Amino acid sequence: MSHNHHHHHHHSSGSNALTFAFFLNLGFSVIELIGGILTNSTAIVADAFHDFMDAMAIGVAVYFEKISKKKRTDQFLYGYRRFNLVSALGLSVVLLVGAAVMVYSAVLSFQSQKEVHSLGMLGLAILGVLVNGAAFLRLKNDDETNNNRKAVMLHILEDVLGWIAVLIGSIVIYFTNWNWIDGLLAIGIAGFISINAVKNIIDTMKIMLQSVPENIDMQQLSIDIRNIDEVIDFHDLRIWTMDGNYHVGSLHVQIPTESKITYAHLYEKVQAVLSNYHIEHATIQVETLEDNCLHEEEGN
């Protein structure tokens, strides 16, 4: 058996970026709530709740990020990497709940029309774009990425786009007095958030169900393995990912009975192919044609 490991050490900067996003979101959600009440804007009050839930979810993401760095134990033999997925899943569910609240608030605002202070909305929207934009850029410029961090970045990007929508809406309300635009914006933002949250849930569930990573072409990988000198065939190729970044694989390769190649040299060649597909931990079993390897292809 042979194993190939690649480790990247950006833990400190990564956690700092998430912590920065947490405090930024938490502080701004309080400002936003006060501003939403003062401007009488349903969209802003609803988004304040969403931002607060976002901040709490990012706080949980920071906690799970730290847990995911722990080394493997006798209980968690693959380590704690998938704790990031739990956080990503929770983050997306929280956003769906927040989106539902936004839609409910918007429907109520249609039933009882109220005047919206468009200039106050405009000011908050500009502040919202700046604050969330700063948090997004801080995370985007960080070297380390994983599903958990991608989920956080996605949500902050949605906040930026949401505030751009509020900014445009406040200008429209100022010139037209169409106060119903406020509720329409809330529904639009909620819909956008929901679509992306569902996508993230699907992506996270694929990883948890050990689907082959989307960036790996299994057909091309099979061709590359068969093109290795001395390899006659292979079977039981399994590729999955622990957290969307750290890929794991296992396979059985067959070589001629009278092959002169050393197992160590063969391992090296197979590992080189797998490394091209960012498979960082591989278990390889070598067999000759005379070996009677009993294997069962599951799912066929």
Short mmCIF file of N, CA and C in Angstrom, two decimals, residues 3 16 47 55 58 70 80 87 94 119 122 161 175 206 217 228 232 235 261 267:
data_model
loop_
_atom_site.label_atom_id
_atom_site.label_comp_id
_atom_site.label_asym_id
_atom_site.label_seq_id
_atom_site.Cartn_x
_atom_site.Cartn_y
_atom_site.Cartn_z
N HIS A 3 0.81 5.71 0.06
CA HIS A 3 -0.03 6.89 0.33
C HIS A 3 0.71 8.15 -0.08
N ASN A 16 -8.80 33.73 10.50
CA ASN A 16 -8.89 35.18 10.71
C ASN A 16 -9.86 35.82 9.72
N ASP A 47 -33.83 41.83 5.76
CA ASP A 47 -32.43 41.51 5.46
C ASP A 47 -31.56 41.62 6.71
N ALA A 55 -24.53 35.94 10.35
CA ALA A 55 -23.43 36.14 11.28
C ALA A 55 -23.32 34.97 12.25
N ILE A 58 -21.94 32.08 10.36
CA ILE A 58 -20.50 32.25 10.11
C ILE A 58 -19.72 31.95 11.40
N LYS A 70 -8.34 19.36 13.27
CA LYS A 70 -7.82 18.37 14.22
C LYS A 70 -7.35 17.12 13.49
N TYR A 80 -11.25 15.09 10.85
CA TYR A 80 -12.46 15.87 11.13
C TYR A 80 -12.85 16.79 9.97
N SER A 87 -21.21 22.29 8.77
CA SER A 87 -21.37 23.74 8.86
C SER A 87 -21.97 24.31 7.58
N VAL A 94 -30.11 27.59 7.27
CA VAL A 94 -30.40 28.86 7.95
C VAL A 94 -30.81 29.93 6.94
N LEU A 119 -34.25 57.79 0.77
CA LEU A 119 -32.88 58.29 0.94
C LEU A 119 -32.14 57.53 2.05
N LEU A 122 -31.13 54.32 0.62
CA LEU A 122 -29.97 54.51 -0.26
C LEU A 122 -28.67 54.52 0.55
N LEU A 161 -24.94 41.60 -3.67
CA LEU A 161 -25.89 41.75 -4.79
C LEU A 161 -27.25 42.24 -4.29
N PHE A 175 -37.88 58.54 -6.94
CA PHE A 175 -38.39 59.28 -8.10
C PHE A 175 -39.84 58.94 -8.45
N LYS A 206 -23.81 15.76 -2.10
CA LYS A 206 -23.06 14.90 -3.04
C LYS A 206 -21.74 14.45 -2.41
N ASP A 217 -12.43 13.75 -14.26
CA ASP A 217 -12.94 13.03 -15.43
C ASP A 217 -12.54 11.57 -15.29
N ILE A 228 -0.14 3.47 -18.30
CA ILE A 228 1.08 3.28 -17.51
C ILE A 228 1.77 1.99 -17.95
N ILE A 232 -1.64 -3.88 -17.07
CA ILE A 232 -2.50 -4.57 -18.04
C ILE A 232 -3.93 -4.05 -17.91
N HIS A 235 -9.09 -2.44 -11.64
CA HIS A 235 -10.51 -2.53 -11.27
C HIS A 235 -10.70 -1.93 -9.87
N ILE A 261 9.04 -4.94 -13.25
CA ILE A 261 8.89 -3.67 -12.53
C ILE A 261 8.77 -3.92 -11.02
N TYR A 267 4.09 1.89 -7.89
CA TYR A 267 3.37 2.81 -7.01
C TYR A 267 3.64 4.25 -7.40
#
